Short mmCIF file of C-alpha atoms in Angstrom, two decimals:
data_model
loop_
_atom_site.label_atom_id
_atom_site.label_comp_id
_atom_site.label_asym_id
_atom_site.label_seq_id
_atom_site.Cartn_x
_atom_site.Cartn_y
_atom_site.Cartn_z
CA MET A 1 1.30 14.71 11.39
CA PHE A 2 -2.55 15.17 11.19
CA SER A 3 -2.30 16.60 7.76
CA THR A 4 -0.52 13.44 6.69
CA LEU A 5 -3.18 11.19 8.39
CA ARG A 6 -5.90 13.24 7.07
CA LEU A 7 -4.59 12.70 3.34
CA ARG A 8 -4.29 9.00 4.11
CA LEU A 9 -7.76 8.74 5.45
CA THR A 10 -8.99 10.68 2.35
CA LEU A 11 -7.15 8.32 0.03
CA LEU A 12 -8.72 5.35 1.95
CA TYR A 13 -12.25 6.80 1.82
CA LEU A 14 -11.83 7.66 -1.89
CA GLY A 15 -10.36 4.16 -2.72
CA ALA A 16 -13.12 2.35 -0.96
CA ALA A 17 -15.83 4.51 -2.64
CA ALA A 18 -13.97 4.37 -6.03
CA ALA A 19 -13.75 0.59 -5.66
CA LEU A 20 -17.48 0.50 -5.13
CA LEU A 21 -18.14 2.69 -8.19
CA VAL A 22 -16.17 0.44 -10.25
CA LEU A 23 -17.95 -2.53 -9.14
CA LEU A 24 -21.39 -0.97 -9.75
CA GLY A 25 -20.29 0.33 -13.22
CA ALA A 26 -18.80 -2.94 -14.16
CA GLY A 27 -21.72 -4.91 -12.92
CA MET A 28 -24.05 -2.55 -14.88
CA TYR A 29 -22.01 -2.88 -18.00
CA TRP A 30 -21.83 -6.66 -17.64
CA LEU A 31 -25.61 -6.94 -17.18
CA ILE A 32 -26.31 -4.90 -20.19
CA ALA A 33 -23.75 -6.87 -22.44
CA GLU A 34 -25.06 -10.04 -21.21
CA TYR A 35 -28.73 -8.88 -22.05
CA PHE A 36 -27.66 -8.22 -25.52
CA ARG A 37 -25.97 -11.41 -25.89
CA THR A 38 -28.79 -13.57 -24.62
CA THR A 39 -31.27 -11.76 -26.61
CA THR A 40 -29.27 -12.06 -29.77
CA ASP A 41 -28.79 -15.77 -29.26
CA ALA A 42 -32.43 -16.17 -28.67
CA ALA A 43 -33.36 -14.48 -31.81
CA LEU A 44 -30.77 -16.49 -33.78
CA GLU A 45 -32.21 -19.84 -32.30
CA TYR A 46 -35.74 -18.76 -33.15
CA LYS A 47 -34.70 -17.73 -36.71
CA MET A 48 -32.92 -21.09 -36.95
CA ALA A 49 -35.95 -23.01 -35.79
CA PHE A 50 -38.09 -21.10 -38.24
CA GLU A 51 -35.97 -22.14 -41.09
CA PHE A 52 -36.02 -25.69 -40.08
CA ARG A 53 -39.71 -25.54 -40.01
CA GLN A 54 -39.90 -23.92 -43.50
CA LEU A 55 -37.59 -26.66 -44.88
CA GLY A 56 -39.56 -29.49 -43.29
CA ALA A 57 -36.34 -30.70 -41.73
CA PRO A 58 -36.28 -32.59 -38.45
CA MET A 59 -35.87 -30.20 -35.74
CA PRO A 60 -32.46 -30.39 -33.78
CA SER A 61 -32.90 -31.43 -30.09
CA THR A 62 -30.30 -28.81 -29.18
CA LEU A 63 -32.56 -25.93 -30.23
CA PRO A 64 -34.35 -24.72 -27.19
CA VAL A 65 -38.07 -25.70 -26.83
CA ALA A 66 -39.08 -21.94 -26.80
CA ALA A 67 -37.46 -21.32 -30.17
CA ARG A 68 -39.27 -24.44 -31.59
CA SER A 69 -42.46 -23.51 -30.31
CA LEU A 70 -42.32 -19.92 -31.64
CA ALA A 71 -41.17 -21.10 -35.03
CA GLN A 72 -44.33 -23.54 -35.20
CA GLN A 73 -46.66 -20.60 -34.15
CA ALA A 74 -45.11 -18.39 -36.84
CA LEU A 75 -46.02 -20.86 -39.58
CA THR A 76 -49.75 -20.49 -38.60
CA GLU A 77 -49.49 -16.79 -37.88
CA PRO A 78 -47.12 -15.26 -40.56
CA ALA A 79 -47.51 -11.73 -38.95
CA LEU A 80 -45.66 -13.07 -36.01
CA ALA A 81 -42.50 -13.82 -37.84
CA ALA A 82 -42.29 -10.41 -39.35
CA GLN A 83 -43.21 -8.16 -36.23
CA SER A 84 -39.75 -8.58 -34.45
CA SER A 85 -37.07 -6.02 -35.28
CA GLU A 86 -34.52 -8.58 -33.83
CA LEU A 87 -35.34 -10.83 -36.56
CA ALA A 88 -35.33 -8.45 -39.45
CA ALA A 89 -31.55 -7.84 -38.96
CA ILE A 90 -30.73 -11.57 -39.15
CA TYR A 91 -29.49 -13.07 -42.31
CA VAL A 92 -29.78 -16.69 -43.49
CA LEU A 93 -27.32 -18.60 -45.69
CA PRO A 94 -27.75 -22.17 -47.06
CA LEU A 95 -24.27 -23.74 -47.13
CA ASP A 96 -22.69 -26.63 -48.87
CA ARG A 97 -20.36 -29.09 -46.97
CA THR A 98 -17.22 -26.96 -47.77
CA GLY A 99 -18.91 -23.84 -46.05
CA ARG A 100 -19.70 -21.98 -49.25
CA ALA A 101 -22.93 -20.31 -49.80
CA LEU A 102 -25.36 -21.90 -52.26
CA PHE A 103 -27.21 -18.63 -52.87
CA ASN A 104 -28.13 -15.52 -51.02
CA PRO A 105 -31.96 -15.36 -50.04
CA ASN A 106 -31.50 -12.00 -48.24
CA THR A 107 -32.66 -8.60 -49.41
CA PHE A 108 -29.60 -6.87 -47.89
CA ALA A 109 -25.86 -6.94 -48.05
CA LEU A 110 -24.37 -9.48 -45.85
CA PRO A 111 -21.96 -8.08 -43.10
CA SER A 112 -19.55 -11.02 -43.57
CA GLN A 113 -18.97 -13.91 -45.70
CA PRO A 114 -19.55 -17.62 -44.42
CA ASP A 115 -17.02 -18.75 -41.91
CA PRO A 116 -15.43 -22.07 -42.99
CA ALA A 117 -14.30 -22.92 -39.39
CA ALA A 118 -17.93 -22.58 -38.13
CA ALA A 119 -19.07 -24.87 -41.03
CA SER A 120 -16.52 -27.46 -40.20
CA GLU A 121 -17.29 -27.26 -36.38
CA ALA A 122 -21.07 -27.58 -37.20
CA LEU A 123 -20.54 -30.67 -39.56
CA ARG A 124 -18.52 -32.26 -36.81
CA GLN A 125 -20.78 -31.56 -33.77
CA GLY A 126 -24.05 -30.77 -35.23
CA PHE A 127 -24.04 -27.01 -34.49
CA ASP A 128 -21.62 -24.16 -33.88
CA ARG A 129 -22.09 -20.73 -32.19
CA ARG A 130 -19.35 -18.08 -32.22
CA THR A 131 -18.60 -14.44 -32.63
CA LEU A 132 -16.57 -13.27 -35.68
CA VAL A 133 -14.38 -10.21 -35.51
CA LEU A 134 -14.19 -8.51 -39.07
CA ALA A 135 -11.37 -6.53 -40.55
CA ASP A 136 -12.83 -3.16 -39.59
CA GLY A 137 -13.21 -4.34 -35.95
CA SER A 138 -16.84 -4.86 -36.11
CA ARG A 139 -18.33 -8.21 -34.85
CA VAL A 140 -21.00 -10.57 -36.08
CA ARG A 141 -22.72 -13.33 -33.99
CA VAL A 142 -23.42 -16.48 -36.08
CA LEU A 143 -25.16 -19.84 -35.41
CA THR A 144 -24.63 -22.67 -37.80
CA TYR A 145 -26.59 -26.06 -37.72
CA ARG A 146 -26.02 -29.20 -39.71
CA LEU A 147 -29.11 -30.52 -41.85
CA THR A 148 -29.71 -34.15 -41.84
CA ARG A 149 -31.63 -34.23 -45.21
CA GLU A 150 -30.03 -35.88 -48.16
CA ASP A 151 -31.09 -33.27 -50.60
CA GLY A 152 -30.52 -29.44 -50.36
CA PRO A 153 -28.14 -27.60 -48.37
CA ALA A 154 -25.85 -29.39 -45.81
CA LEU A 155 -25.73 -26.44 -43.45
CA ILE A 156 -27.84 -23.42 -42.36
CA GLN A 157 -26.12 -20.48 -41.07
CA VAL A 158 -27.94 -17.41 -39.47
CA GLY A 159 -26.13 -14.26 -38.18
CA ARG A 160 -26.59 -10.57 -37.31
CA THR A 161 -24.21 -7.79 -36.84
CA LEU A 162 -23.38 -6.57 -33.43
CA ARG A 163 -22.44 -2.96 -34.52
CA GLY A 164 -25.59 -1.34 -33.01
CA GLN A 165 -24.95 -3.18 -29.74
CA ASP A 166 -21.29 -2.43 -29.62
CA GLU A 167 -21.97 1.30 -30.20
CA ALA A 168 -24.55 1.21 -27.39
CA LEU A 169 -22.00 -0.37 -25.11
CA GLN A 170 -19.39 2.01 -26.10
CA ARG A 171 -21.74 4.97 -25.42
CA LEU A 172 -22.52 3.38 -21.94
CA LEU A 173 -18.86 3.00 -21.21
CA LEU A 174 -18.11 6.70 -21.86
CA GLY A 175 -21.09 7.54 -19.71
CA LEU A 176 -20.09 5.37 -16.96
CA VAL A 177 -16.43 6.97 -17.19
CA ALA A 178 -17.79 10.46 -17.13
CA ILE A 179 -19.97 9.61 -14.13
CA ALA A 180 -16.99 7.93 -12.37
CA CYS A 181 -14.79 10.95 -12.98
CA GLY A 182 -17.37 13.45 -11.69
CA GLY A 183 -18.13 11.10 -8.76
CA ALA A 184 -14.49 10.79 -7.98
CA ALA A 185 -14.10 14.51 -7.61
CA LEU A 186 -17.05 14.85 -5.52
CA LEU A 187 -16.14 11.86 -3.42
CA GLY A 188 -12.44 13.33 -3.16
CA TRP A 189 -13.74 16.65 -1.61
CA SER A 190 -16.37 14.88 0.62
CA SER A 191 -13.72 12.45 1.82
CA TRP A 192 -11.42 15.34 2.58
CA TRP A 193 -14.07 17.08 4.45
CA LEU A 194 -15.22 13.93 6.27
CA ALA A 195 -11.49 12.96 7.33
CA GLY A 196 -10.98 16.44 8.68
CA ARG A 197 -14.26 16.20 10.66
CA SER A 198 -13.32 12.91 12.02
CA LEU A 199 -9.79 13.86 13.01
CA ARG A 200 -10.78 17.23 14.51
CA PRO A 201 -11.45 15.81 18.14
CA ALA A 202 -8.24 13.94 18.06
CA GLU A 203 -6.22 16.82 16.77
CA GLU A 204 -7.66 19.09 19.46
CA ALA A 205 -6.65 16.40 22.14
CA TRP A 206 -3.33 16.09 20.74
CA GLU A 207 -2.73 19.77 20.77
CA ARG A 208 -4.07 20.02 24.26
CA GLN A 209 -1.66 17.13 25.35
CA GLN A 210 1.41 18.77 23.61
CA ALA A 211 0.65 22.12 25.15
CA PHE A 212 0.33 20.52 28.51
CA ILE A 213 3.62 18.74 28.23
CA ALA A 214 5.40 21.84 27.00
CA ASN A 215 3.91 23.98 29.80
CA ALA A 216 4.37 21.24 32.48
CA SER A 217 7.95 20.79 31.34
CA HIS A 218 8.87 24.57 31.64
CA GLU A 219 7.06 24.75 35.02
CA ILE A 220 8.97 21.78 36.38
CA ARG A 221 12.35 22.90 34.94
CA ALA A 222 12.47 26.02 36.95
CA PRO A 223 11.78 24.20 40.43
CA LEU A 224 14.27 21.58 39.47
CA THR A 225 17.09 24.19 38.85
CA LEU A 226 16.21 25.73 42.24
CA LEU A 227 16.25 22.35 43.92
CA ARG A 228 19.54 21.49 42.55
CA ALA A 229 21.25 24.92 43.48
CA SER A 230 19.81 24.81 46.89
CA ALA A 231 21.14 21.12 47.36
CA GLU A 232 24.70 22.29 46.16
CA VAL A 233 24.62 25.22 48.52
CA ALA A 234 23.55 23.04 51.49
CA ARG A 235 26.23 20.51 50.44
CA LEU A 236 28.82 23.18 51.11
CA SER A 237 27.64 23.51 54.68
CA TYR A 238 28.03 19.62 55.43
CA GLU A 239 31.59 19.13 54.26
CA SER A 240 32.52 17.29 57.31
CA ASP A 241 29.28 15.23 57.49
CA ALA A 242 29.63 12.46 55.11
CA THR A 243 26.07 11.15 55.63
CA GLN A 244 24.50 14.46 54.83
CA ARG A 245 26.80 14.94 51.90
CA GLU A 246 25.67 11.66 50.34
CA LEU A 247 22.00 12.55 50.83
CA LEU A 248 22.59 15.76 49.11
CA ASP A 249 24.49 14.19 46.43
CA ASP A 250 21.45 12.05 45.69
CA VAL A 251 19.37 15.01 45.72
CA VAL A 252 21.46 16.70 43.03
CA ASP A 253 21.72 13.44 40.83
CA GLU A 254 17.97 13.03 41.03
CA ALA A 255 17.56 16.70 40.15
CA ASP A 256 19.81 16.21 37.06
CA HIS A 257 17.90 13.11 36.12
CA MET A 258 14.52 14.77 36.30
CA THR A 259 15.85 17.74 34.41
CA GLN A 260 17.05 15.51 31.57
CA LEU A 261 13.79 13.68 31.67
CA VAL A 262 12.07 17.03 31.35
CA GLU A 263 14.31 18.03 28.36
CA ASP A 264 13.73 14.64 26.70
CA LEU A 265 9.98 15.05 26.95
CA LEU A 266 10.19 18.45 25.40
CA LEU A 267 12.28 17.29 22.57
CA LEU A 268 9.75 14.34 21.86
CA SER A 269 6.97 16.93 22.13
CA ARG A 270 8.52 18.96 19.50
CA LEU A 271 9.49 15.93 17.32
CA ASP A 272 5.83 14.74 17.36
CA ALA A 273 4.46 18.00 16.32
CA GLN A 274 7.17 18.28 13.63
CA ARG A 275 8.54 21.57 15.08
CA VAL A 276 12.17 20.49 15.00
CA THR A 277 14.32 21.98 12.24
CA VAL A 278 16.47 19.54 10.39
CA GLU A 279 19.42 20.83 8.49
CA ARG A 280 20.76 18.48 5.90
CA THR A 281 24.28 19.00 4.97
CA PRO A 282 26.93 16.61 3.60
CA LEU A 283 28.76 15.13 6.66
CA PRO A 284 31.91 13.01 6.29
CA ILE A 285 31.80 10.00 8.51
CA ALA A 286 35.42 9.70 9.65
CA PRO A 287 35.62 12.96 11.42
CA LEU A 288 32.10 12.49 13.13
CA LEU A 289 33.14 9.00 14.45
CA GLY A 290 36.61 10.21 15.29
CA ASP A 291 35.30 13.07 17.41
CA LEU A 292 32.83 10.69 19.16
CA GLN A 293 35.59 8.24 20.07
CA ARG A 294 37.72 10.96 21.50
CA GLN A 295 34.93 12.37 23.53
CA LEU A 296 33.66 9.00 25.00
CA GLY A 297 37.04 7.26 25.03
CA ARG A 298 37.78 8.49 28.50
CA VAL A 299 34.41 7.08 29.74
CA ALA A 300 35.15 3.82 28.04
CA ASN A 301 38.65 3.55 29.54
CA GLU A 302 37.44 4.16 33.13
CA ARG A 303 34.96 1.26 32.76
CA GLY A 304 37.66 -0.98 31.13
CA ILE A 305 35.93 -1.12 27.75
CA THR A 306 37.46 -0.63 24.32
CA LEU A 307 35.92 1.96 22.16
CA GLN A 308 37.22 1.85 18.57
CA VAL A 309 36.33 2.90 15.12
CA THR A 310 36.89 -0.11 12.75
CA GLN A 311 35.76 1.62 9.46
CA ALA A 312 34.41 5.02 8.62
CA ASN A 313 33.78 5.36 4.79
CA GLY A 314 31.47 7.78 3.00
CA THR A 315 29.62 11.03 3.50
CA ILE A 316 26.08 11.09 4.54
CA LEU A 317 23.46 13.79 4.11
CA GLY A 318 22.04 14.76 7.55
CA ASP A 319 22.02 17.13 10.60
CA ALA A 320 25.19 17.21 12.29
CA ALA A 321 24.04 18.12 15.74
CA LYS A 322 21.01 15.65 15.65
CA LEU A 323 23.06 12.75 14.22
CA ARG A 324 25.63 13.31 16.98
CA GLN A 325 22.88 13.15 19.53
CA VAL A 326 21.65 9.95 18.29
CA LEU A 327 25.14 8.45 18.27
CA LEU A 328 25.67 9.68 21.89
CA ILE A 329 22.41 7.94 23.01
CA VAL A 330 23.38 4.61 21.10
CA VAL A 331 27.00 4.58 22.25
CA ASP A 332 26.19 5.62 25.73
CA ASN A 333 23.72 2.57 25.87
CA ALA A 334 26.44 0.30 24.59
CA LEU A 335 28.99 1.55 27.16
CA ARG A 336 26.51 1.13 30.02
CA HIS A 337 25.53 -2.35 29.20
CA THR A 338 28.95 -3.81 28.17
CA PRO A 339 30.91 -5.42 30.96
CA ALA A 340 34.70 -4.55 31.82
CA GLY A 341 36.88 -6.13 29.26
CA GLY A 342 34.24 -5.77 26.46
CA ALA A 343 34.47 -3.76 23.35
CA VAL A 344 32.29 -1.36 21.49
CA ARG A 345 32.97 -0.86 17.79
CA LEU A 346 31.93 1.91 15.55
CA SER A 347 31.76 1.52 11.80
CA ALA A 348 30.25 3.05 8.68
CA GLN A 349 30.29 1.79 5.08
CA PRO A 350 28.14 2.46 1.76
CA ARG A 351 25.27 0.17 1.13
CA GLY A 352 23.98 1.11 -2.46
CA LYS A 353 22.81 4.65 -2.28
CA SER A 354 22.91 4.76 1.52
CA ILE A 355 25.43 4.81 4.33
CA GLU A 356 25.08 2.35 7.41
CA LEU A 357 26.46 3.38 10.64
CA ALA A 358 26.79 0.34 13.07
CA VAL A 359 27.36 0.35 16.90
CA ALA A 360 28.16 -2.98 17.98
CA ASP A 361 28.97 -4.37 21.48
CA ASN A 362 29.59 -7.67 22.94
CA GLY A 363 27.83 -7.24 26.00
CA GLU A 364 25.00 -9.49 27.54
CA GLY A 365 22.62 -9.04 24.60
CA ILE A 366 18.86 -8.54 24.68
CA ALA A 367 16.25 -11.26 24.85
CA PRO A 368 13.99 -11.62 21.74
CA GLU A 369 10.86 -10.71 23.50
CA HIS A 370 12.29 -7.37 24.23
CA LEU A 371 13.27 -6.53 20.71
CA PRO A 372 9.91 -5.43 19.28
CA HIS A 373 9.47 -3.00 22.11
CA LEU A 374 12.87 -1.20 22.43
CA PHE A 375 11.65 2.00 20.68
CA GLU A 376 8.61 2.40 22.87
CA ARG A 377 8.69 5.30 25.22
CA PHE A 378 9.63 4.47 28.83
CA TYR A 379 10.29 0.89 27.99
CA ARG A 380 13.34 -0.51 29.69
CA VAL A 381 14.88 -3.99 29.75
CA ASP A 382 15.55 -4.80 33.33
CA SER A 383 17.17 -8.28 33.25
CA SER A 384 19.10 -8.84 29.86
CA ARG A 385 21.13 -5.59 29.77
CA GLY A 386 22.68 -5.56 33.13
CA GLN A 387 21.77 -3.95 36.56
CA GLU A 388 22.43 -0.19 35.98
CA GLN A 389 19.16 1.39 35.16
CA HIS A 390 19.72 5.17 35.04
CA GLY A 391 17.94 5.84 31.95
CA SER A 392 14.38 7.15 31.63
CA GLY A 393 13.35 4.75 28.69
CA LEU A 394 13.13 7.67 26.29
CA GLY A 395 16.90 7.43 24.70
CA LEU A 396 15.86 5.04 21.83
CA SER A 397 12.53 6.67 21.15
CA ILE A 398 14.39 10.02 20.76
CA ALA A 399 16.92 8.35 18.47
CA LYS A 400 14.44 6.89 16.31
CA ALA A 401 12.48 10.12 15.89
CA LEU A 402 15.71 11.99 15.14
CA ILE A 403 16.83 9.57 12.51
CA GLU A 404 13.46 9.39 10.86
CA ALA A 405 13.22 13.07 10.78
CA GLN A 406 16.54 12.84 8.56
CA ASP A 407 14.71 10.28 6.20
CA GLY A 408 16.71 7.45 7.85
CA ARG A 409 15.91 4.34 9.65
CA ILE A 410 17.32 2.61 12.85
CA SER A 411 17.27 -1.03 13.52
CA ILE A 412 18.50 -3.37 16.47
CA VAL A 413 19.55 -6.86 16.20
CA SER A 414 20.77 -8.70 19.35
CA GLN A 415 21.63 -12.14 20.69
CA VAL A 416 21.74 -13.12 24.38
CA LYS A 417 25.42 -13.60 25.58
CA ALA A 418 26.72 -12.41 22.36
CA GLY A 419 26.01 -8.77 22.02
CA THR A 420 23.91 -6.09 20.34
CA THR A 421 24.23 -4.11 17.09
CA VAL A 422 22.52 -0.96 16.38
CA THR A 423 22.39 0.14 12.82
CA LEU A 424 21.55 3.63 11.51
CA ARG A 425 20.92 3.98 7.83
CA LEU A 426 21.04 7.44 6.20
CA PRO A 427 21.03 8.87 2.66
CA ALA A 428 24.45 9.12 1.10
CA ALA A 429 25.31 12.82 0.14
CA GLY A 430 23.90 13.43 -3.28
CA ASP A 431 21.10 10.79 -3.04
CA ARG A 432 18.14 12.40 -1.35
CA TYR A 433 15.68 9.45 -1.99
CA SER A 434 17.99 6.39 -1.43
CA LEU A 435 16.02 4.42 1.18
#
């Protein structure tokens, strides 16, 4: 149990830490990519403003003030225009209205040809900014502006390749992935250690509790056996005294009840500690329900209740002894809380890759507020299931634990004055992972 909980805590810690690492890495990547984009756009805007100044064309109002100011300063300080490495990689192309280059004033090969769509958009709106993806996968950032002069080019397009930036971002991404993998390994180990350290006090307390229950149960069982034996011997001495015999009968009954309670506590203790061996073998349903009907039929007849098997199809994969114990608990509950003249019906039928066993009665039913608590230990319904209260409140808890130990599920549906149906769902033979 604690090993599973430790694994869950480890995965929880690791998931939270991994999410934080991913957010930090994604944030760092986005910040650097955004820095590259803004610096590239600023350089293109400055280059565009510089070209407008050189041509003596009216400066577009859509160009930032800072770019226009730097362009004006570059005319009076030529060294300023040449000192930026960002500007050195930017190409300039004068275009006609069709988007074709009039000539190539650059001293290096262009990374791409003029983009007609950018030219068309710039003519329509005054400017256009976009990123082109070339056939080889590389990207080019271009800025195109419309000229309002009657002579000369109709458009000016500036651009620069983003190959260097993309390579830097790719190296950054690989570095972040490597750091994340190393961090995940370190976080996994530290999370496992931290989960174990956090659970150690609870595990020790749990082991002490289980040891106490087991030891106390063993210590109580022997005195109860002696008490019952003494009461039976004493009962023989009072065969003619009805009052004394009734008192001694009560002692025997309570000793039996306490002995069963001790056995239930021992079983739950072993189930909680996962120390119960479950043998899974193919079990035909029909013989199992038939034996149960024959064994409990006499009890049902004495109470005026009809116990019948309406349908028994399929073969399940489970532990015969433990499944029989579960069915005895469920059917006994149904018989004890069904009035005379009522009926308890057993059925089984395939549901996909599973087999559903149902125990249905037409008794008083259970109020809705009790249904969520029926599998809690020592929980008993006082009003809606009749007046006979001989149980310890552990039966359904044991049934649930035994069914889940066989990879099964148990559920209860009920309606007041209409009856209750308990459904057991177990894997069909040959389908180990059917639920």
